[in-house]
Structure formats: C-alpha cells, structure tokens
PDB file of C-alpha atoms and ligand atoms in Angstrom:
ATOM      1  CA  MET A   1      44.774 -54.419 -59.699  1.00 92.00           C
ATOM      2  CA  ARG A   2      44.704 -51.071 -57.919  1.00 95.00           C
ATOM      3  CA  LEU A   3      48.003 -50.080 -56.438  1.00 96.00           C
ATOM      4  CA  ASP A   4      46.406 -49.796 -52.976  1.00 95.00           C
ATOM      5  CA  ARG A   5      45.254 -53.244 -53.154  1.00 94.00           C
ATOM      6  CA  PHE A   6      48.472 -54.518 -54.532  1.00 95.00           C
ATOM      7  CA  LEU A   7      50.163 -53.192 -51.384  1.00 96.00           C
ATOM      8  CA  SER A   8      47.680 -54.251 -48.942  1.00 94.00           C
ATOM      9  CA  ASN A   9      47.701 -57.733 -50.318  1.00 93.00           C
ATOM     10  CA  ARG A  10      51.422 -58.256 -49.113  1.00 93.00           C
ATOM     11  CA  PRO A  11      51.667 -60.290 -45.894  1.00 92.00           C
ATOM     12  CA  ASP A  12      54.005 -57.363 -44.294  1.00 92.00           C
ATOM     13  CA  LEU A  13      51.631 -54.548 -45.149  1.00 93.00           C
ATOM     14  CA  ASN A  14      47.927 -53.822 -44.105  1.00 93.00           C
ATOM     15  CA  ARG A  15      45.701 -51.326 -45.624  1.00 93.00           C
ATOM     16  CA  GLN A  16      46.704 -48.493 -43.311  1.00 94.00           C
ATOM     17  CA  ASP A  17      50.367 -48.947 -43.911  1.00 93.00           C
ATOM     18  CA  ALA A  18      49.445 -49.004 -47.728  1.00 94.00           C
ATOM     19  CA  ARG A  19      47.693 -45.613 -47.443  1.00 94.00           C
ATOM     20  CA  LEU A  20      50.421 -43.996 -45.291  1.00 95.00           C
ATOM     21  CA  HIS A  21      53.277 -45.268 -47.854  1.00 96.00           C
ATOM     22  CA  LEU A  22      51.212 -43.817 -50.739  1.00 96.00           C
ATOM     23  CA  ALA A  23      50.624 -40.574 -48.999  1.00 95.00           C
ATOM     24  CA  HIS A  24      54.172 -40.032 -48.153  1.00 95.00           C
ATOM     25  CA  GLY A  25      55.368 -40.937 -51.706  1.00 95.00           C
ATOM     26  CA  HIS A  26      57.238 -43.910 -50.748  1.00 96.00           C
ATOM     27  CA  VAL A  27      55.911 -45.955 -53.538  1.00 96.00           C
ATOM     28  CA  ARG A  28      57.456 -45.621 -57.081  1.00 96.00           C
ATOM     29  CA  VAL A  29      55.787 -47.075 -60.365  1.00 95.00           C
ATOM     30  CA  ASN A  30      58.317 -47.356 -63.150  1.00 92.00           C
ATOM     31  CA  GLY A  31      60.497 -45.092 -61.292  1.00 93.00           C
ATOM     32  CA  VAL A  32      58.028 -42.393 -60.539  1.00 94.00           C
ATOM     33  CA  PRO A  33      56.651 -41.660 -57.008  1.00 95.00           C
ATOM     34  CA  THR A  34      52.855 -42.502 -57.225  1.00 95.00           C
ATOM     35  CA  MET A  35      50.535 -41.337 -54.649  1.00 95.00           C
ATOM     36  CA  ASP A  36      47.230 -42.415 -56.252  1.00 95.00           C
ATOM     37  CA  GLY A  37      46.194 -45.787 -54.814  1.00 95.00           C
ATOM     38  CA  ARG A  38      43.698 -46.098 -57.681  1.00 95.00           C
ATOM     39  CA  TYR A  39      46.239 -46.446 -60.250  1.00 95.00           C
ATOM     40  CA  GLU A  40      45.805 -49.716 -61.940  1.00 93.00           C
ATOM     41  CA  ILE A  41      48.911 -51.845 -61.738  1.00 94.00           C
ATOM     42  CA  ARG A  42      49.803 -54.067 -64.689  1.00 92.00           C
ATOM     43  CA  GLU A  43      52.138 -57.011 -64.896  1.00 91.00           C
ATOM     44  CA  PHE A  44      54.423 -54.758 -66.929  1.00 92.00           C
ATOM     45  CA  ASP A  45      54.854 -52.192 -64.208  1.00 94.00           C
ATOM     46  CA  ARG A  46      57.891 -52.153 -61.773  1.00 95.00           C
ATOM     47  CA  VAL A  47      56.668 -51.415 -58.286  1.00 96.00           C
ATOM     48  CA  GLU A  48      59.057 -50.218 -55.473  1.00 96.00           C
ATOM     49  CA  LEU A  49      58.571 -49.474 -51.838  1.00 96.00           C
ATOM     50  CA  HIS A  50      61.433 -47.390 -50.565  1.00 94.00           C
ATOM     51  CA  GLU A  51      64.365 -49.437 -52.049  1.00 91.00           C
ATOM     52  CA  THR A  52      62.457 -52.740 -51.896  1.00 94.00           C
ATOM     53  CA  LEU A  53      61.377 -54.104 -55.124  1.00 95.00           C
ATOM     54  CA  LEU A  54      57.844 -55.464 -54.906  1.00 96.00           C
ATOM     55  CA  GLN A  55      57.428 -56.327 -58.601  1.00 94.00           C
ATOM     56  CA  ALA A  56      59.998 -56.371 -61.296  1.00 94.00           C
ATOM     57  CA  GLY A  57      57.441 -55.861 -64.021  1.00 92.00           C
ATOM     58  CA  LYS A  58      57.926 -58.276 -67.160  1.00 91.00           C
ATOM     59  CA  PRO A  59      58.736 -56.617 -70.518  1.00 92.00           C
ATOM     60  CA  ALA A  60      55.872 -55.834 -72.747  1.00 94.00           C
ATOM     61  CA  ARG A  61      56.482 -57.234 -76.332  1.00 96.00           C
ATOM     62  CA  TYR A  62      54.893 -55.946 -79.515  1.00 97.00           C
ATOM     63  CA  PHE A  63      55.671 -57.278 -82.920  1.00 98.00           C
ATOM     64  CA  MET A  64      54.558 -56.733 -86.508  1.00 98.00           C
ATOM     65  CA  LEU A  65      54.601 -60.040 -88.712  1.00 98.00           C
ATOM     66  CA  HIS A  66      54.228 -60.224 -92.372  1.00 98.00           C
ATOM     67  CA  LYS A  67      51.879 -63.168 -92.532  1.00 98.00           C
ATOM     68  CA  PRO A  68      52.414 -65.276 -95.590  1.00 98.00           C
ATOM     69  CA  PRO A  69      49.411 -67.459 -97.120  1.00 98.00           C
ATOM     70  CA  GLY A  70      49.182 -70.873 -95.652  1.00 97.00           C
ATOM     71  CA  TYR A  71      49.724 -69.923 -91.943  1.00 97.00           C
ATOM     72  CA  VAL A  72      46.895 -69.917 -89.763  1.00 97.00           C
ATOM     73  CA  SER A  73      46.018 -67.136 -87.246  1.00 95.00           C
ATOM     74  CA  ALA A  74      46.053 -69.224 -84.086  1.00 89.00           C
ATOM     75  CA  THR A  75      48.526 -70.349 -81.528  1.00 84.00           C
ATOM     76  CA  GLN A  76      48.203 -73.818 -82.332  1.00 87.00           C
ATOM     77  CA  HIS A  77      46.584 -75.822 -85.255  1.00 91.00           C
ATOM     78  CA  PRO A  78      46.589 -79.730 -85.872  1.00 93.00           C
ATOM     79  CA  GLU A  79      47.003 -79.305 -89.770  1.00 93.00           C
ATOM     80  CA  HIS A  80      48.570 -75.954 -90.620  1.00 94.00           C
ATOM     81  CA  PRO A  81      51.762 -74.176 -89.254  1.00 96.00           C
ATOM     82  CA  THR A  82      50.588 -71.174 -87.285  1.00 96.00           C
ATOM     83  CA  VAL A  83      51.741 -67.574 -87.401  1.00 96.00           C
ATOM     84  CA  LEU A  84      53.449 -67.979 -84.099  1.00 95.00           C
ATOM     85  CA  ASP A  85      55.834 -70.905 -85.625  1.00 96.00           C
ATOM     86  CA  LEU A  86      57.337 -67.968 -87.523  1.00 97.00           C
ATOM     87  CA  LEU A  87      58.585 -66.060 -84.351  1.00 97.00           C
ATOM     88  CA  ASN A  88      61.944 -67.003 -82.873  1.00 96.00           C
ATOM     89  CA  GLU A  89      61.155 -65.566 -79.418  1.00 95.00           C
ATOM     90  CA  PRO A  90      61.293 -66.938 -76.054  1.00 93.00           C
ATOM     91  CA  ASP A  91      58.057 -67.529 -73.987  1.00 90.00           C
ATOM     92  CA  LYS A  92      55.913 -67.611 -76.828  1.00 92.00           C
ATOM     93  CA  GLY A  93      53.069 -69.001 -74.990  1.00 90.00           C
ATOM     94  CA  ASP A  94      52.588 -65.594 -73.374  1.00 93.00           C
ATOM     95  CA  LEU A  95      51.985 -64.177 -76.848  1.00 95.00           C
ATOM     96  CA  HIS A  96      48.777 -63.608 -78.481  1.00 94.00           C
ATOM     97  CA  LEU A  97      47.419 -62.352 -81.902  1.00 95.00           C
ATOM     98  CA  SER A  98      45.855 -58.876 -82.039  1.00 92.00           C
ATOM     99  CA  GLY A  99      43.173 -59.726 -84.590  1.00 90.00           C
ATOM    100  CA  ARG A 100      43.180 -62.502 -87.313  1.00 94.00           C
ATOM    101  CA  LEU A 101      43.713 -63.194 -90.899  1.00 97.00           C
ATOM    102  CA  ASP A 102      42.213 -66.067 -92.970  1.00 97.00           C
ATOM    103  CA  LEU A 103      44.368 -68.998 -93.911  1.00 97.00           C
ATOM    104  CA  THR A 104      44.733 -67.695 -97.401  1.00 97.00           C
ATOM    105  CA  THR A 105      45.211 -63.880 -96.510  1.00 98.00           C
ATOM    106  CA  SER A 106      48.593 -62.286 -96.292  1.00 98.00           C
ATOM    107  CA  GLY A 107      49.785 -59.228 -94.682  1.00 98.00           C
ATOM    108  CA  LEU A 108      49.863 -57.264 -91.329  1.00 98.00           C
ATOM    109  CA  MET A 109      49.560 -59.036 -88.193  1.00 97.00           C
ATOM    110  CA  LEU A 110      50.144 -57.672 -84.642  1.00 97.00           C
ATOM    111  CA  ILE A 111      51.510 -60.132 -82.024  1.00 97.00           C
ATOM    112  CA  THR A 112      51.920 -59.027 -78.256  1.00 96.00           C
ATOM    113  CA  ASN A 113      51.767 -60.105 -74.638  1.00 95.00           C
ATOM    114  CA  ASP A 114      49.918 -56.933 -73.718  1.00 94.00           C
ATOM    115  CA  GLY A 115      46.162 -57.698 -73.558  1.00 91.00           C
ATOM    116  CA  HIS A 116      45.276 -54.193 -72.826  1.00 89.00           C
ATOM    117  CA  TRP A 117      47.101 -52.835 -75.775  1.00 92.00           C
ATOM    118  CA  SER A 118      45.563 -55.297 -78.139  1.00 92.00           C
ATOM    119  CA  ARG A 119      42.039 -55.020 -76.694  1.00 89.00           C
ATOM    120  CA  ARG A 120      42.061 -51.262 -77.419  1.00 87.00           C
ATOM    121  CA  LEU A 121      43.138 -52.152 -80.955  1.00 88.00           C
ATOM    122  CA  THR A 122      40.362 -54.456 -81.566  1.00 85.00           C
ATOM    123  CA  LEU A 123      37.461 -53.031 -79.755  1.00 84.00           C
ATOM    124  CA  PRO A 124      34.559 -52.513 -82.158  1.00 78.00           C
ATOM    125  CA  LYS A 125      34.082 -48.845 -80.763  1.00 82.00           C
ATOM    126  CA  THR A 126      37.841 -48.145 -81.837  1.00 83.00           C
ATOM    127  CA  LYS A 127      36.630 -48.324 -85.420  1.00 84.00           C
ATOM    128  CA  LEU A 128      40.335 -48.390 -86.416  1.00 90.00           C
ATOM    129  CA  PRO A 129      40.569 -48.526 -90.198  1.00 95.00           C
ATOM    130  CA  LYS A 130      42.097 -51.686 -91.657  1.00 96.00           C
ATOM    131  CA  VAL A 131      43.338 -51.411 -95.338  1.00 98.00           C
ATOM    132  CA  TYR A 132      43.380 -54.259 -97.555  1.00 98.00           C
ATOM    133  CA  TYR A 133      44.654 -54.885-101.019  1.00 98.00           C
ATOM    134  CA  VAL A 134      42.066 -57.163-102.929  1.00 98.00           C
ATOM    135  CA  GLU A 135      42.403 -58.882-106.259  1.00 98.00           C
ATOM    136  CA  THR A 136      39.260 -60.601-107.860  1.00 98.00           C
ATOM    137  CA  ALA A 137      38.421 -63.153-110.333  1.00 98.00           C
ATOM    138  CA  ASP A 138      36.005 -60.819-112.288  1.00 98.00           C
ATOM    139  CA  PRO A 139      36.149 -57.272-113.111  1.00 98.00           C
ATOM    140  CA  ILE A 140      35.177 -54.805-110.098  1.00 98.00           C
ATOM    141  CA  GLN A 141      32.265 -52.779-111.143  1.00 98.00           C
ATOM    142  CA  PRO A 142      31.796 -49.206-110.167  1.00 98.00           C
ATOM    143  CA  GLU A 143      28.615 -49.862-108.598  1.00 98.00           C
ATOM    144  CA  TYR A 144      30.462 -51.715-105.663  1.00 98.00           C
ATOM    145  CA  VAL A 145      31.805 -48.437-104.413  1.00 98.00           C
ATOM    146  CA  GLN A 146      28.311 -46.978-103.495  1.00 98.00           C
ATOM    147  CA  ALA A 147      27.421 -50.540-102.232  1.00 98.00           C
ATOM    148  CA  PHE A 148      30.084 -50.917 -99.874  1.00 98.00           C
ATOM    149  CA  ALA A 149      29.851 -47.177 -98.658  1.00 98.00           C
ATOM    150  CA  ASP A 150      26.139 -47.844 -97.847  1.00 98.00           C
ATOM    151  CA  GLY A 151      26.757 -51.192 -96.194  1.00 97.00           C
ATOM    152  CA  LEU A 152      25.814 -54.778 -97.171  1.00 97.00           C
ATOM    153  CA  TYR A 153      23.318 -56.847 -95.318  1.00 96.00           C
ATOM    154  CA  PHE A 154      24.791 -59.996 -93.687  1.00 95.00           C
ATOM    155  CA  LYS A 155      21.925 -62.571 -93.290  1.00 93.00           C
ATOM    156  CA  PHE A 156      23.786 -64.767 -90.775  1.00 93.00           C
ATOM    157  CA  GLU A 157      24.486 -61.870 -88.319  1.00 93.00           C
ATOM    158  CA  ASN A 158      21.396 -59.926 -89.162  1.00 95.00           C
ATOM    159  CA  LEU A 159      23.379 -56.738 -89.715  1.00 95.00           C
ATOM    160  CA  THR A 160      24.645 -54.182 -92.263  1.00 96.00           C
ATOM    161  CA  THR A 161      28.077 -53.775 -92.540  1.00 96.00           C
ATOM    162  CA  LEU A 162      29.663 -50.319 -91.579  1.00 96.00           C
ATOM    163  CA  PRO A 163      30.429 -47.828 -94.211  1.00 96.00           C
ATOM    164  CA  ALA A 164      33.524 -49.097 -96.116  1.00 97.00           C
ATOM    165  CA  ARG A 165      35.867 -47.156 -98.637  1.00 98.00           C
ATOM    166  CA  LEU A 166      36.527 -48.971-101.932  1.00 98.00           C
ATOM    167  CA  ASP A 167      39.206 -47.564-104.322  1.00 98.00           C
ATOM    168  CA  ILE A 168      39.340 -49.364-107.502  1.00 98.00           C
ATOM    169  CA  LEU A 169      42.936 -49.460-108.698  1.00 98.00           C
ATOM    170  CA  ASP A 170      42.630 -51.736-111.792  1.00 98.00           C
ATOM    171  CA  GLU A 171      40.057 -53.784-113.577  1.00 98.00           C
ATOM    172  CA  ARG A 172      40.599 -56.726-110.951  1.00 98.00           C
ATOM    173  CA  CYS A 173      42.144 -54.959-108.214  1.00 98.00           C
ATOM    174  CA  ALA A 174      41.198 -52.799-105.494  1.00 98.00           C
ATOM    175  CA  ARG A 175      42.011 -51.311-102.033  1.00 98.00           C
ATOM    176  CA  LEU A 176      39.363 -51.776 -99.295  1.00 98.00           C
ATOM    177  CA  THR A 177      39.140 -49.803 -96.061  1.00 98.00           C
ATOM    178  CA  LEU A 178      37.033 -51.265 -93.267  1.00 97.00           C
ATOM    179  CA  ILE A 179      36.296 -50.098 -89.642  1.00 95.00           C
ATOM    180  CA  GLU A 180      35.147 -53.329 -88.403  1.00 93.00           C
ATOM    181  CA  GLY A 181      36.160 -57.171 -88.815  1.00 92.00           C
ATOM    182  CA  ARG A 182      33.355 -59.555 -89.428  1.00 93.00           C
ATOM    183  CA  TYR A 183      34.097 -63.091 -90.244  1.00 93.00           C
ATOM    184  CA  HIS A 184      35.387 -63.563 -93.873  1.00 96.00           C
ATOM    185  CA  GLN A 185      34.124 -59.737 -94.403  1.00 97.00           C
ATOM    186  CA  VAL A 186      36.139 -58.870 -97.501  1.00 98.00           C
ATOM    187  CA  LYS A 187      35.473 -62.043 -99.162  1.00 98.00           C
ATOM    188  CA  ARG A 188      31.797 -61.965 -98.260  1.00 97.00           C
ATOM    189  CA  MET A 189      31.365 -58.259 -99.712  1.00 98.00           C
ATOM    190  CA  PHE A 190      32.880 -59.170-103.065  1.00 98.00           C
ATOM    191  CA  GLY A 191      30.884 -62.460-102.563  1.00 97.00           C
ATOM    192  CA  HIS A 192      27.659 -60.373-102.630  1.00 97.00           C
ATOM    193  CA  PHE A 193      28.464 -59.617-106.443  1.00 98.00           C
ATOM    194  CA  ARG A 194      29.445 -63.188-106.952  1.00 98.00           C
ATOM    195  CA  ASN A 195      32.941 -61.892-107.544  1.00 98.00           C
ATOM    196  CA  GLN A 196      35.617 -64.090-105.903  1.00 98.00           C
ATOM    197  CA  VAL A 197      38.482 -62.839-104.146  1.00 98.00           C
ATOM    198  CA  MET A 198      41.561 -64.285-105.308  1.00 98.00           C
ATOM    199  CA  ARG A 199      44.303 -62.518-103.519  1.00 98.00           C
ATOM    200  CA  LEU A 200      43.765 -60.425-100.180  1.00 98.00           C
ATOM    201  CA  HIS A 201      46.484 -58.746 -98.283  1.00 98.00           C
ATOM    202  CA  ARG A 202      46.318 -56.523 -95.333  1.00 98.00           C
ATOM    203  CA  GLU A 203      48.471 -53.315 -95.492  1.00 98.00           C
ATOM    204  CA  SER A 204      47.717 -51.509 -92.360  1.00 97.00           C
ATOM    205  CA  ILE A 205      45.699 -51.183 -89.171  1.00 95.00           C
ATOM    206  CA  GLY A 206      45.179 -47.605 -88.133  1.00 92.00           C
ATOM    207  CA  PRO A 207      48.463 -45.857 -88.236  1.00 91.00           C
ATOM    208  CA  ILE A 208      50.511 -48.927 -88.387  1.00 95.00           C
ATOM    209  CA  ARG A 209      51.575 -50.051 -91.731  1.00 97.00           C
ATOM    210  CA  LEU A 210      53.155 -53.170 -92.804  1.00 98.00           C
ATOM    211  CA  ASP A 211      56.942 -52.446 -93.146  1.00 98.00           C
ATOM    212  CA  SER A 212      57.823 -52.827 -96.843  1.00 97.00           C
ATOM    213  CA  ALA A 213      61.313 -54.256 -95.719  1.00 98.00           C
ATOM    214  CA  LEU A 214      59.478 -57.321 -94.218  1.00 98.00           C
ATOM    215  CA  THR A 215      59.406 -60.139 -96.664  1.00 98.00           C
ATOM    216  CA  PRO A 216      56.533 -62.836 -96.063  1.00 98.00           C
ATOM    217  CA  GLY A 217      57.378 -64.717 -92.747  1.00 98.00           C
ATOM    218  CA  ASP A 218      59.527 -61.903 -91.431  1.00 98.00           C
ATOM    219  CA  TYR A 219      58.728 -59.975 -88.386  1.00 98.00           C
ATOM    220  CA  ARG A 220      60.179 -57.077 -86.403  1.00 98.00           C
ATOM    221  CA  GLN A 221      59.636 -55.372 -83.040  1.00 98.00           C
ATOM    222  CA  LEU A 222      57.120 -52.290 -83.242  1.00 97.00           C
ATOM    223  CA  THR A 223      58.684 -48.969 -82.681  1.00 96.00           C
ATOM    224  CA  ALA A 224      57.886 -46.879 -79.708  1.00 93.00           C
ATOM    225  CA  ASP A 225      55.816 -44.680 -81.888  1.00 92.00           C
ATOM    226  CA  GLU A 226      53.832 -47.377 -83.257  1.00 93.00           C
ATOM    227  CA  ILE A 227      53.310 -48.889 -79.751  1.00 92.00           C
ATOM    228  CA  ALA A 228      52.090 -45.494 -78.612  1.00 88.00           C
ATOM    229  CA  CYS A 229      49.561 -44.977 -81.642  1.00 79.00           C
ATOM    230  CA  GLY A 230      47.929 -48.161 -80.482  1.00 66.00           C
ATOM    231  CA  LEU A 231      47.767 -47.002 -76.936  1.00 64.00           C
ATOM    232  CA  SER A 232      46.351 -43.545 -77.828  1.00 64.00           C
ATOM    233  CA  THR A 233      43.833 -44.866 -80.403  1.00 54.00           C
ATOM    234  CA  GLN A 234      40.725 -42.677 -80.450  1.00 49.00           C
ATOM    235  CA  THR A 235      37.601 -43.568 -81.774  1.00 43.00           C
ATOM    236  CA  ILE A 236      37.389 -42.958 -85.327  1.00 41.00           C
ATOM    237  CA  ASN A 237      33.974 -42.576 -86.705  1.00 39.00           C
ATOM    238  CA  ALA A 238      34.301 -42.272 -90.408  1.00 42.00           C
ATOM    239  CA  VAL A 239      36.317 -44.195 -93.106  1.00 48.00           C
ATOM    240  CA  PRO A 240      38.910 -41.581 -94.334  1.00 47.00           C
TER     241      PRO A 240
HETATM  242  N1  LIG B   1      38.197 -60.275 -94.705  1.00 85.62           N
HETATM  243  C1  LIG B   1      38.245 -61.583 -95.031  1.00 85.62           C
HETATM  244  O1  LIG B   1      37.662 -62.021 -95.934  1.00 85.62           O
HETATM  245  N2  LIG B   1      39.388 -62.360 -94.787  1.00 85.62           N
HETATM  246  C2  LIG B   1      40.495 -61.779 -93.873  1.00 85.62           C
HETATM  247  O2  LIG B   1      41.482 -62.419 -93.674  1.00 85.62           O
HETATM  248  C3  LIG B   1      40.357 -60.539 -93.638  1.00 85.62           C
HETATM  249  C4  LIG B   1      39.242 -59.876 -93.822  1.00 85.62           C
END
C-alpha cells in the first residue's frame, strides 16, 4: 500500500493530515524521513510518525535449504515429508518456497516470507540461470549440446525451450544451465533423447550457490549479500 494511503487509513488522520505530515518530514520509514507519499509500504517496514510507532514491521526471513531427495516442495503433503518439515523455525505458516524441485531432486531451495523478493527471483522475464548437476542412465551424446542450445519442442505446452547450456562432464554426467523452469524440464529434455535422468541436483539459482557446508536436510539464513542479489536481479538474456 502507498504510504499516503497507509497514513490516511488511520482513524486519527485524514488525507490532508497525511499530506502535511509527509511534507514536513514527520514520517519515518525504517528510520529514514520519507516525504514521498507514493512509497510502497510493505509488511516488513517500520513506520513512525513523530515518536509514535504506526507499524513495527515484521522481520523478513530468507533461508537456503539443501533439499534431500524424498521431500516434497510444498508446504503440506498427505504422503511425503515436506521441505518445510526440515525447518526448525517459528511461524512456518508465513514461509513459502521460491521455486520447486521434484520429489527425487536434491539441492538448493530458497524459502522466505517475502513474496516480493521471491516473485522477482522466479518471474520468467528475470531469466535467472539455474544450474543443475545431472546423471543419466545412458551416455550423454555430444549432439545434445546443440539441441539444448537450439531449444526443444514441448508438445504439451506447445513451446520451444529457451537456449540452455550443457557442459558434458563425463560419459553419464553433465551440468545444465536453464533460464526457465518448465514442469520436469530437465528430465523431459533428456527424455527427448530417451535418456533417463538418474540423479538431479540444483547447485545454484543466479548468484546464490548452495553452501557446500550444508549437508542434505540442513539450512541456513541467507547472508545480506545473497538477499541483495535477489533484490537487484536484472533480466539476463543469455545463458552464460
Ligand atoms: N527439472 C526437473 O526435471 N526436475 C526438477 O526438479 C527441476 C528441474
């Protein structure tokens, strides 16, 4: 909600009062005098008028989790444990997953209560590279590299996948960088060559890398730098 609206919604202030308080610099957001009524107030902002606290601002929370296989990327599931079961945090109902991984996939998951932040990370136009380590049943052929770079046609969605980068590491393992997240995308891309994915592990999302100190099931808070790179995400048009 805009700051001017937030102020004038209070029973003790009308629109004129709100405008005057703003113009005189009486309103502080997160400790900073703010005169722009168009400022979008979020639930995490602390808002004060003179010495009166109007909104305390709840803490924004950001975590990275090393998802083990066998956990569902959901907040609740009738059959399987969920990734949220791995968190020992209060108010877990406020948290949501920023992107998903299949039941059998392991690796980096981001979890937060900041919807604005996670939307920026997952918006298709952000085109944030996601890096996966892949092991397959059959040898990975050199022709996959060009096919993945050109894009593969997915009949169900009637679309061609965006250019993806495949680095073949060994006969049956590779690193794949995608800038989108279609349903079962990695498995379907290898499935195009009738090559089954046996192991799939997400190593990074944009500049945020899974911390090698985290064993499967562990998690930690994101650092200020990691949070900031999510917020300053720019549209990246090409796979690096
Ligand atoms: N692609 C898949 O096939 N599965 C995942 O979990 C992520 C990407």
